[in-house]
Coordinates of C-alpha atoms in Angstrom, one line a residue:
X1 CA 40.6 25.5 4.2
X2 CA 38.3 22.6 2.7
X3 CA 40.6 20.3 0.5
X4 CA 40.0 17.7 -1.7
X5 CA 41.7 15.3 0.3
X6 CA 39.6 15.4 3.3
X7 CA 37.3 12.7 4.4
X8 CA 33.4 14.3 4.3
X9 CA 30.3 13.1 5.5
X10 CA 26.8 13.8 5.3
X11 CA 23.3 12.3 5.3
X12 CA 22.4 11.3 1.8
X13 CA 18.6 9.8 2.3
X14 CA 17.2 13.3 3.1
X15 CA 16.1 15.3 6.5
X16 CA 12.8 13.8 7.1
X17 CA 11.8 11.2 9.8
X18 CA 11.9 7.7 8.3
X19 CA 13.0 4.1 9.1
X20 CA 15.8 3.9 7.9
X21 CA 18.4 7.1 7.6
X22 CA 21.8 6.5 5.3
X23 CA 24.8 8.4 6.2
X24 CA 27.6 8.6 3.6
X25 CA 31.5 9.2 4.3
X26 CA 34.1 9.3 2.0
X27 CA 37.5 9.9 1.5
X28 CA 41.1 8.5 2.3
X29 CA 40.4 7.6 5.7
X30 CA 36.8 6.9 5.7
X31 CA 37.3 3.5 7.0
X32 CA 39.5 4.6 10.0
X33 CA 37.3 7.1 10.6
X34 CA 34.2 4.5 10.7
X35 CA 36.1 2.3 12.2
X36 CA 36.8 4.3 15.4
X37 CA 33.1 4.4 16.1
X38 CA 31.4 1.0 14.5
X39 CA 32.1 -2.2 16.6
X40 CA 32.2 -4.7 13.6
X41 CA 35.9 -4.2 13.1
X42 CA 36.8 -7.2 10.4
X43 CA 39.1 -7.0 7.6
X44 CA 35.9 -5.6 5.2
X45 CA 34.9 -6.6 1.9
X46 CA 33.9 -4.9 -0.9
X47 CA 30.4 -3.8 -0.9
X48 CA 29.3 -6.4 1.7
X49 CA 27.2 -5.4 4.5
X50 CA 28.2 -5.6 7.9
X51 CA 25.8 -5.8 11.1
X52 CA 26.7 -3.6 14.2
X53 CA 26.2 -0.9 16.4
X54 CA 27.2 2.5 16.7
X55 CA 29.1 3.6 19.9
X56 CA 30.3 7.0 21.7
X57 CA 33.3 5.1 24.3
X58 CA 30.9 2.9 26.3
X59 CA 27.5 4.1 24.8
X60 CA 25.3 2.7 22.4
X61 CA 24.2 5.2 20.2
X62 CA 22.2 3.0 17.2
X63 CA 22.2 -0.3 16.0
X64 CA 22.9 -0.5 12.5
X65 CA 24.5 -1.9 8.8
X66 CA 27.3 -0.5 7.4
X67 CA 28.3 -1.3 3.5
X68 CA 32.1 -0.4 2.6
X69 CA 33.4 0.6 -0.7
X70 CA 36.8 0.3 -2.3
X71 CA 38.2 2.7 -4.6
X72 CA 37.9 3.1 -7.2
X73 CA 34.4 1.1 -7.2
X74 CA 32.2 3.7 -5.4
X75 CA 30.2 6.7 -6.2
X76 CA 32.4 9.1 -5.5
X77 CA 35.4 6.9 -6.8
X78 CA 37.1 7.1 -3.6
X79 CA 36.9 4.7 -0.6
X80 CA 33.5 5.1 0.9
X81 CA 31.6 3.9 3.6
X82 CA 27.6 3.5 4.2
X83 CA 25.8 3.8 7.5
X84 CA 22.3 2.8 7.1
X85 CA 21.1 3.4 10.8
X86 CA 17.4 4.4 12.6
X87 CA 15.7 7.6 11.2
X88 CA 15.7 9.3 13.9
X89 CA 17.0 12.5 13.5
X90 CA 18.7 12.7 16.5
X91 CA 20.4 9.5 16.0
X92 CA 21.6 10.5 13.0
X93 CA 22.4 14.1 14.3
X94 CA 25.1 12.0 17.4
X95 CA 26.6 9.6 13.8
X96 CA 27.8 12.5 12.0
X97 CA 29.0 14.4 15.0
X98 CA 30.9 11.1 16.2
X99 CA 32.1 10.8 12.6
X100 CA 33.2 14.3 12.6
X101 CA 34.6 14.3 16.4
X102 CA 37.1 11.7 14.7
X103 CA 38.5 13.4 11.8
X104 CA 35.3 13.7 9.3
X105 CA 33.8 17.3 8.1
X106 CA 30.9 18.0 7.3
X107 CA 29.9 18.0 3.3
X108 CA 29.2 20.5 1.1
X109 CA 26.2 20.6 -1.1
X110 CA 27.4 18.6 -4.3
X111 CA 30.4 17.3 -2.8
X112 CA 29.9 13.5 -3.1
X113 CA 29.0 14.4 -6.9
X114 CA 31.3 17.1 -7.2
X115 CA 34.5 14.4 -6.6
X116 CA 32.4 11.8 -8.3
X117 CA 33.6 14.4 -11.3
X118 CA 36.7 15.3 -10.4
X119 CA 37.9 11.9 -10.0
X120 CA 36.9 11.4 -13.4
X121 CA 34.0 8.2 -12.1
X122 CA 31.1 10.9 -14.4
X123 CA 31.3 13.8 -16.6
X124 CA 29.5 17.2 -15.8
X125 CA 26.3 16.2 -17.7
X126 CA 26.3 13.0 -16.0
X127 CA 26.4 15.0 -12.7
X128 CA 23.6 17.7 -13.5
X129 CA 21.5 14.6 -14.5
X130 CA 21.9 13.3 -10.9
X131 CA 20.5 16.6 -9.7
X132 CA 17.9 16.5 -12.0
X133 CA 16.6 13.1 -11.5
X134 CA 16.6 14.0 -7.9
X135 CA 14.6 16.9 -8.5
X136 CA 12.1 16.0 -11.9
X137 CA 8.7 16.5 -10.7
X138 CA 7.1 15.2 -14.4
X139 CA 7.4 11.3 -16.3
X140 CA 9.0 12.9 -19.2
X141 CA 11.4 14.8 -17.0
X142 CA 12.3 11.9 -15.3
X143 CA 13.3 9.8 -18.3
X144 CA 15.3 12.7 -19.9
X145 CA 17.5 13.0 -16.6
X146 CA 18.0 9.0 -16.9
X147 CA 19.4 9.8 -20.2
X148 CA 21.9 11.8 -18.9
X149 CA 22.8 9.8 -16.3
X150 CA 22.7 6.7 -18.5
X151 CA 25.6 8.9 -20.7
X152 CA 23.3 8.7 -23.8
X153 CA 23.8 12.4 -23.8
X154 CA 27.5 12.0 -22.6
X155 CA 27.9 10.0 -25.8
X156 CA 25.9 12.2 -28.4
X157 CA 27.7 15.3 -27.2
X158 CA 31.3 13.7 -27.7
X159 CA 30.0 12.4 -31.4
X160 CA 29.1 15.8 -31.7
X161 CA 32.6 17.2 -30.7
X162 CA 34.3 14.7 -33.0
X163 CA 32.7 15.7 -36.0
X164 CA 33.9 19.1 -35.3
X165 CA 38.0 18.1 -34.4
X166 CA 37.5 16.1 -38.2
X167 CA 37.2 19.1 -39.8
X168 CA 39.6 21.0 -37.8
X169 CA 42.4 17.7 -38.5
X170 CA 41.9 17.9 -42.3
X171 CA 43.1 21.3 -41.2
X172 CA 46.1 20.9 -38.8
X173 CA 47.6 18.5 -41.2
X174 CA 47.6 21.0 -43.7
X175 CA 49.6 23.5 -41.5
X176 CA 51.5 21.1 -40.1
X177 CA 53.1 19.0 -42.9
X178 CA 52.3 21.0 -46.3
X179 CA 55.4 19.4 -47.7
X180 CA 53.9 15.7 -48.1
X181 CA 52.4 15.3 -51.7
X182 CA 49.5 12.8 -50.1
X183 CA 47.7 15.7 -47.9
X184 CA 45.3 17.0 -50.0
X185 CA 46.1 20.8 -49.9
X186 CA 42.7 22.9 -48.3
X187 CA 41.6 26.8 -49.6
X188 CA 39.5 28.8 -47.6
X189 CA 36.9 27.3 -49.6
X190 CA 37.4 23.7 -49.5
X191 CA 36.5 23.9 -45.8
X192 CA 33.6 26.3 -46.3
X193 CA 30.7 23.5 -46.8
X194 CA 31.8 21.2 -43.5
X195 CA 31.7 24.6 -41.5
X196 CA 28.0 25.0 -42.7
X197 CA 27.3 21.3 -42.0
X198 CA 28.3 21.4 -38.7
X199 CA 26.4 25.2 -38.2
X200 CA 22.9 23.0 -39.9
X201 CA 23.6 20.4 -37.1
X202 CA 24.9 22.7 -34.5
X203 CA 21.1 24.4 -34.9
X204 CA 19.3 21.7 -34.7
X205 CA 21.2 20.8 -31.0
X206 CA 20.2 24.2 -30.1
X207 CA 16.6 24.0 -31.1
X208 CA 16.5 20.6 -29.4
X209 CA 18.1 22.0 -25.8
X210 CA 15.1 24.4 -25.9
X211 CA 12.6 21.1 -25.9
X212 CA 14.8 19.8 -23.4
X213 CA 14.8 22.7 -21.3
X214 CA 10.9 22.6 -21.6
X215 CA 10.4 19.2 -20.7
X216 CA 13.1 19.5 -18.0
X217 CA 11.3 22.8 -16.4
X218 CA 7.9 22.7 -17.6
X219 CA 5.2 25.0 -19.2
X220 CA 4.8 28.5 -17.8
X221 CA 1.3 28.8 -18.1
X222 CA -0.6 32.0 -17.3
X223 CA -4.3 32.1 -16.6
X224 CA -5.6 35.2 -17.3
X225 CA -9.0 37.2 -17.9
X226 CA -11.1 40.1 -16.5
X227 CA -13.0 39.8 -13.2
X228 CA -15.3 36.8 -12.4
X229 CA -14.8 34.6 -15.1
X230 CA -13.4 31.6 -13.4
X231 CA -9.8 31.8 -13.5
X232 CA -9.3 31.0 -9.6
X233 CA -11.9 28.1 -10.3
X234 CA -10.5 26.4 -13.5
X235 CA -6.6 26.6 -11.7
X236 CA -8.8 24.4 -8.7
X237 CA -10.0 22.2 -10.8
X238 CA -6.8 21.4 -12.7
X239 CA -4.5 21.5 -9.5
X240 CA -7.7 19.0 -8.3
X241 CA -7.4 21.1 -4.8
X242 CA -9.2 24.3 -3.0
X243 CA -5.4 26.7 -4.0
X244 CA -7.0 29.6 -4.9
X245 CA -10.3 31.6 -3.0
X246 CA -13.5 31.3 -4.9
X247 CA -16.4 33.5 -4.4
X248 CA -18.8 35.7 -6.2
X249 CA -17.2 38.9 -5.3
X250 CA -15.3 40.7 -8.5
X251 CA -11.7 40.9 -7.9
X252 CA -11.0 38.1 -4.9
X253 CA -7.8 37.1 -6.9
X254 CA -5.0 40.2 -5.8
X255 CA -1.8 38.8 -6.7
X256 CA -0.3 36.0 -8.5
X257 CA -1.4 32.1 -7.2
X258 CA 0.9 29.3 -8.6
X259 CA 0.8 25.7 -8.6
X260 CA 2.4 22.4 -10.9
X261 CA 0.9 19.5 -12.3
X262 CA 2.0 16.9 -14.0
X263 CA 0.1 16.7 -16.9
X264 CA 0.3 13.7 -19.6
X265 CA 3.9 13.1 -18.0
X266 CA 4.5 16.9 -18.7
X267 CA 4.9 19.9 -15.9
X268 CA 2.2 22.5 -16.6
X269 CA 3.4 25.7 -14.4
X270 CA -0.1 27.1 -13.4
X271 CA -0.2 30.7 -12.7
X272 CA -3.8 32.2 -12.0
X273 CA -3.2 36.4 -12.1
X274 CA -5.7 39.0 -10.8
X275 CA -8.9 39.6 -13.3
X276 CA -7.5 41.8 -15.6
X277 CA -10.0 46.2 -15.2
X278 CA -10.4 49.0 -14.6
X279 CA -9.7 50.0 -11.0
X280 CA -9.1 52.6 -8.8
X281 CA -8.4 49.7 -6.0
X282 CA -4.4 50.6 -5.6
X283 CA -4.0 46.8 -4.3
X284 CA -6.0 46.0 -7.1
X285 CA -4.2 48.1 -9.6
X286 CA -1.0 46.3 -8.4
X287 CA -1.6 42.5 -9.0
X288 CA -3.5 44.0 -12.6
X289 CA 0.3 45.0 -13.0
X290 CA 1.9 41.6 -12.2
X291 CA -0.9 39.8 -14.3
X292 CA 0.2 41.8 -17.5
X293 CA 3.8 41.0 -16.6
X294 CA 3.2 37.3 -16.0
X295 CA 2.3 37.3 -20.0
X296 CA 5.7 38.6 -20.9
X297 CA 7.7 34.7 -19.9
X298 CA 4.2 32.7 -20.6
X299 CA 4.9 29.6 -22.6
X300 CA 1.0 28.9 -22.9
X301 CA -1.6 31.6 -22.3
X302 CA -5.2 30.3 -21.1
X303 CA -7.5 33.4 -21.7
X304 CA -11.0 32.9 -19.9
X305 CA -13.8 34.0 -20.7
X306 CA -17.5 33.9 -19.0
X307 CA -19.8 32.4 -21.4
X308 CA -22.9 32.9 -20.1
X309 CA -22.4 36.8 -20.3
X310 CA -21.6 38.7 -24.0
X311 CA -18.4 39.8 -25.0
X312 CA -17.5 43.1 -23.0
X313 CA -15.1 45.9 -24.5
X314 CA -12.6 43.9 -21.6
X315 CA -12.9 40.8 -23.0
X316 CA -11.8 42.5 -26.5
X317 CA -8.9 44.0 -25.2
X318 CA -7.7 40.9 -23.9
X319 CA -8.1 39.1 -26.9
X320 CA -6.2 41.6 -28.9
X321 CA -3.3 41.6 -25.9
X322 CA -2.9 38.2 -26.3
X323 CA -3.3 37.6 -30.0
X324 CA 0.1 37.0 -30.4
X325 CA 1.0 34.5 -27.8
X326 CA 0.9 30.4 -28.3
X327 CA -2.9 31.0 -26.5
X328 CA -6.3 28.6 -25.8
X329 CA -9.1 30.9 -26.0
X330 CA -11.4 29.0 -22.6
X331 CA -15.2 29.9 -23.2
X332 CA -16.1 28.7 -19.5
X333 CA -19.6 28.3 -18.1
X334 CA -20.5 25.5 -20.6
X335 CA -23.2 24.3 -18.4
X336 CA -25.2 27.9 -18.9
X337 CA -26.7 29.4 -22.1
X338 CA -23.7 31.1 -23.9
X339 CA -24.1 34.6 -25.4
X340 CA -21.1 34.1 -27.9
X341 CA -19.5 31.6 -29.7
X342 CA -15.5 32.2 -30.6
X343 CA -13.9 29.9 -33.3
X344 CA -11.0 27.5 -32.5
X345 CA -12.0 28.1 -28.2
X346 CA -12.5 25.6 -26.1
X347 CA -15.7 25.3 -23.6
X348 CA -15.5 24.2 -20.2
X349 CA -17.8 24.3 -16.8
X350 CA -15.3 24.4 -13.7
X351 CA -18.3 24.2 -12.0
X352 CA -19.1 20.7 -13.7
X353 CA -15.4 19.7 -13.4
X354 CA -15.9 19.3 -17.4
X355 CA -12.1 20.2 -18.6
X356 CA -12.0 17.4 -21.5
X357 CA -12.0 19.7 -24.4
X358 CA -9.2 21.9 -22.8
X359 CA -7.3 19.1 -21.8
X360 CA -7.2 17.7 -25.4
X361 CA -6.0 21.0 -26.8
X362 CA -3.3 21.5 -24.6
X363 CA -2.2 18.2 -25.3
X364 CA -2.0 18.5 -29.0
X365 CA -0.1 21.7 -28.8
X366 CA 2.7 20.6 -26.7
X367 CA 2.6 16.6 -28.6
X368 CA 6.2 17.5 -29.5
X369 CA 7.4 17.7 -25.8
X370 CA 6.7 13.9 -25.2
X371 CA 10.3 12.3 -24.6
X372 CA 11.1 9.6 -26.8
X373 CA 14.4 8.9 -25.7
X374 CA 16.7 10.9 -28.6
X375 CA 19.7 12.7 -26.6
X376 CA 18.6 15.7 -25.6
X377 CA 20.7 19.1 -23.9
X378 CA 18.5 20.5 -21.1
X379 CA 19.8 23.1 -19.0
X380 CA 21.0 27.2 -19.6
X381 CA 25.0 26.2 -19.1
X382 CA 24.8 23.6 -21.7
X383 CA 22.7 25.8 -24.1
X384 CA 25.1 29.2 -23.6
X385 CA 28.2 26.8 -24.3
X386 CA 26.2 25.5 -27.5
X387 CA 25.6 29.1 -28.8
X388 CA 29.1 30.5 -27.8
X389 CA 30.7 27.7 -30.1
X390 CA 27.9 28.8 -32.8
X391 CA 29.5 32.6 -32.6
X392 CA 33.0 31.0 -33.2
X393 CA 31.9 29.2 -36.2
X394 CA 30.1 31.8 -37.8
X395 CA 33.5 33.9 -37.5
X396 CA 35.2 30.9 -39.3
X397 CA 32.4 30.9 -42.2
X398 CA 33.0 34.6 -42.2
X399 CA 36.5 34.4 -42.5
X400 CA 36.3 31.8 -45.2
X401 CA 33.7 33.7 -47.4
X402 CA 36.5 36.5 -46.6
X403 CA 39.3 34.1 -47.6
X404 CA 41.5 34.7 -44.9
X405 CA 44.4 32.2 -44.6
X406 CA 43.2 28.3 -43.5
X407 CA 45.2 29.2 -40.1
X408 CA 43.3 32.2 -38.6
X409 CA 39.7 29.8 -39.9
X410 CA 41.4 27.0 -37.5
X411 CA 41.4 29.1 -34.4
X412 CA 37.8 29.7 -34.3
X413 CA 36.8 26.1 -35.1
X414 CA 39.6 25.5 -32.2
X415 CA 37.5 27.7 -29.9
X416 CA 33.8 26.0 -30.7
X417 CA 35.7 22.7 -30.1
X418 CA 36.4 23.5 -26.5
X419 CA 33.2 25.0 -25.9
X420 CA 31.2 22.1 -26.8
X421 CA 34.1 19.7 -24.3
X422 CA 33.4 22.0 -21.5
X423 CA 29.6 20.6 -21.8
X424 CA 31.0 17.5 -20.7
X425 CA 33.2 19.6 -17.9
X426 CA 36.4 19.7 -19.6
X427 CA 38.9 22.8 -18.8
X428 CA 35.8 24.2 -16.4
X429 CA 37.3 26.0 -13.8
X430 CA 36.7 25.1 -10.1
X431 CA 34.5 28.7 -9.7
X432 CA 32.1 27.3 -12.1
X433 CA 32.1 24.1 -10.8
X434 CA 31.4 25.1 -6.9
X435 CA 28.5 27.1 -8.2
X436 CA 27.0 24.1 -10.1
X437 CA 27.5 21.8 -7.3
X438 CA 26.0 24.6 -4.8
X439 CA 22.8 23.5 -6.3
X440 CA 22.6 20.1 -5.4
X441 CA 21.3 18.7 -1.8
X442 CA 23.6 17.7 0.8
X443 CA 24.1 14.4 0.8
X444 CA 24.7 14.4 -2.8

C-alpha cells in the first residue's frame, strides 16, 4: 500500500520531446536513492547543482545536472532531488526505471503538491492555484491563479475566518466565565447585528467566487441561429482558423463545434450549434436538439441573423427564445444591402473579417471580469464550503430572531467557522484530498 513515507518520483517538465527533461524524487531517501545511480557522489549542498552522468552498473545512460534539496527547503518540504537530463523520452523512460529499480515508486498525480500540503509547506488554495496556473489558458486567468499561489487569497480567507471566531469569542467567554463582572453579558440579540454583518460580507465572497469562477473557466458562449446565416463563418473568423465547414448548402453544421479564445485576456468558450428549423432530417433534428440545449448553461448568447434577407417567422422565434438570456443580437452580412434594421444589434461581414462592432460589445458586457488583483475564490469546492457556512449562519440569525439561548446560536457560528478553514484544507479528510490531487498532472 502507497504511504506517505515513501520516496516517489516522476517527470515534472511534461511528456513531450524537448531539450531538456527534469525528473523529480522526493522523500526520505531521495538522496540514497539518487545516489546509487548519479556518479557525482560529494557531500551535496543545498540547492547547488552538480554536473554528472547517469549510470545502469557499467553503462552510461545520460549525461546530466542534478540540484539537491534539504528539508524542509523544497517544494514538497521534504528532501528532494532534481535530475535535469536529455529530452528524450527514452532516456528519461531508463532514469525513472533506474530510480525505481532502487527503492523509488512511481508518483501519483498531485503527489509532489499533495505532500507539499500535508507537510504543511502550502495550504489547499495555495495547491489548487498551482494546478490552475498550470492549466489557465487566458491573461486574467493567469493572474488570478498567481494570487492564490502568492497566498493573497490564503490571507483574505483567514481575515475572513477571524472575523467570524470574534464574534463567536465574545460568545465563549460568556459561557465560559459568566461569573466575572468585566464580560459584558450577550442576549440573543446583542449578537444578532454581527451575524448579519458577517451574512452582508459572507455574500459579497459568494458573489465574487462566481466572477472568479468566470474568469477562472471562461464564457460559455453559444452561437446560434436558423440555417445559413453565418454561424460556422463568424466562429472561423473569431477562432482566426478554418474549425467549422463553410458552404452554401442549408444545414452543413449537424452537431455542436467548440473552440476557446482568449479574448481581451478573457476565455470566450465558442460553441457554434446546428441552424436552428424545421426538419424532417432525423440527423438534423438531433443536433436542432443539442443547439436548444447548449442555450440552457450559455453565459453569452450570440444570435445571428442574415441581413441581407428579411426577418423570417424563424428568425422571430429565436428572438423571442432567447429574449431572456445575457444575448448580442449579430445582424451579419454588413457588406450587402440589409432588409431590417434591429435596435441595440450589432453588424458584422464574416465574409469581410469586419467583427469590430461585436468585439466592442462583448467587451463592455463582461468589463467587470477584468482581474484587478482583489482576492478572489474560484473554484466549486471553495464556493459549496462558502454557502454551507451561509446555511449555518442563517440558522444562528434564525435562532436569534427566535431567542434561543446564546449556546445553541454558538454551535452554528461554530459550524460556518470550520467550513470557511477547510477552504484553506483544514480538518479535510484524505478522500477529499486524493480526489483533488487526482486532478493535477504527474509530475506535480
Amino acid at each position: 500500500m502507497d504511504s506517505i513515507n515513501d520516496t516517489i518520483v516522476a517527470l515534472c517538465s511534461g511528456g513531450v520531446k524537448a531539450a531538456i527533461s527534469v525528473i523529480r524524487v522526493s522523500g526520505n531517501d531521495a538522496f540514497l536513492i539518487v545516489d546509487k545511480i548519479f556518479t557525482n557522489k560529494k557531500n551535496h549542498e543545498h540547492q547547488h547543482v552538480y554536473y554528472g552522468h547517469i549510470k545502469d552498473n557499467d553503462e552510461i545512460i545520460d549525461e546530466v545536472m542534478v540540484t539537491y534539496y534539504y528539508s524542509p527547503k523544497s517544494f514538497t518540504a521534504e528532501d528532494m532531488v532534481e535530475i535535469s537530463c536529455h529530452g528524450n523520452l527514452l532516456i528519461v523512460k531508463k532514469i525513472i526505471g533506474l530510480l525505481i529499480k532502487n527503492g523509488a515508486r512511481l508518483a501519483k498525480n498531485g503527489e509532489f503538491s499533495k505532500r507539499a500540503f500535508l507537510f504543511n509547506r502550502i495550504d489547499l488554495v495555495n495547491a489548487e492555484a498551482i494546478n490552475d496556473l498550470i492549466n489557465a489558458n487566458s491573461e486574467q486567468s493567469l493572474k488570478l491563479a498567481l494570487s492564490g499561489l502568492n497566498g493573497i487569497t490564503s490571507d483574505y480567507v483567514y481575515q475572513l475566518s477571524e472575523s467570524l471566531l470574534d464574534v463567536i469569542a465574545q460568545i465563549e467567554v460568556n459561557i465560559d466565565y459568566p461569573e466575572y463582572d468585566d464580560v459584558e453579558q450577550l442576549r440573543y440579540d446583542s449578537v444578532l447585528p454581527s451575524i448579519n454583518d458577517f451574512l452582508d460580507k459572507l455574500d459579497k465572497v459568494i458573489a465574487d467566487t462566481k466572477k472568479g469562477q468566470t474568469i477562472k473557466n471562461g464564457i460559455d458562449t453559444v452561437i446560434i441561429g436558423k440555417p445559413n446565416v453565418g454561424k460556422s463563418s463568424l466562429l472561423n473568423a473569431m477562432l482566426k482558423e478554418d474549425k467549422a465547414i463553410v458552404t452554401d448548402i442549408e444545414g452543413t453544421t449537424r452537431d455542436i463545434v467548440e473552440g476557446k479564445i482568449d479574448f481581451y485576456g478573457l476565455t470566450l468558450n465558442l460553441i457554434d450549434t446546428a441552424g436552428i428549423r424545421k426538419s424532417n432530417d432525423l440527423i438534423e433534428q438531433i443536433g436542432i436538439s443539442k443547439s436548444l440545449k447548449s442555450l440552457e448553461n450559455a453565459s453569452l448568447v450570440l444570435l445571428v441573423l442574415d441581413g441581407s434577407k428579411p426577418l423570417s417567422d424563424e428568425d422571430n422565434d429565436l428572438l423571442n427564445k432567447t429574449k431572456n438570456y445575457q444575448r448580442i443580437i449579430i445582424v451579419n452580412k454588413s457588406d450587402q444591402k440589409l432588409c431590417f434594421k434591429i435596435d441595440n444589434a450589432v453588424y458584422i461581414s464574416t465574409i469581410n473579417n469586419d467583427l469590430k462592432q461585436l468585439e466592442e460589445r462583448i467587451k463592455s458586457m463582461f468589463n467587470d471580469l477584468i482581474y484587478d488583483n482583489t482576492p478572489l475564490l474560484f473554484n466549486a469546492r471553495q464556493e459549496g464550503l462558502l454557502n454551507k457556512a451561509k446555511e449555518h449562519l442563517l440558522e444562528a440569525k434564525n435562532q436569534a430572531l427566535n431567542g434561543q439561548v446564546i449556546d445553541l446560536i454558538s454551535i452554528d457560528l461554530k459550524e460556518a467557522y470550520t467550513c470557511i478553514l477547510e477552504i484553506l484544507g483544514k480538518n479535510n479528510s484524505f478522500d477529499l484530498l486524493d480526489s483533488i490531487f487526482s486532478k493535477f498532472c504527474l509530475g506535480k
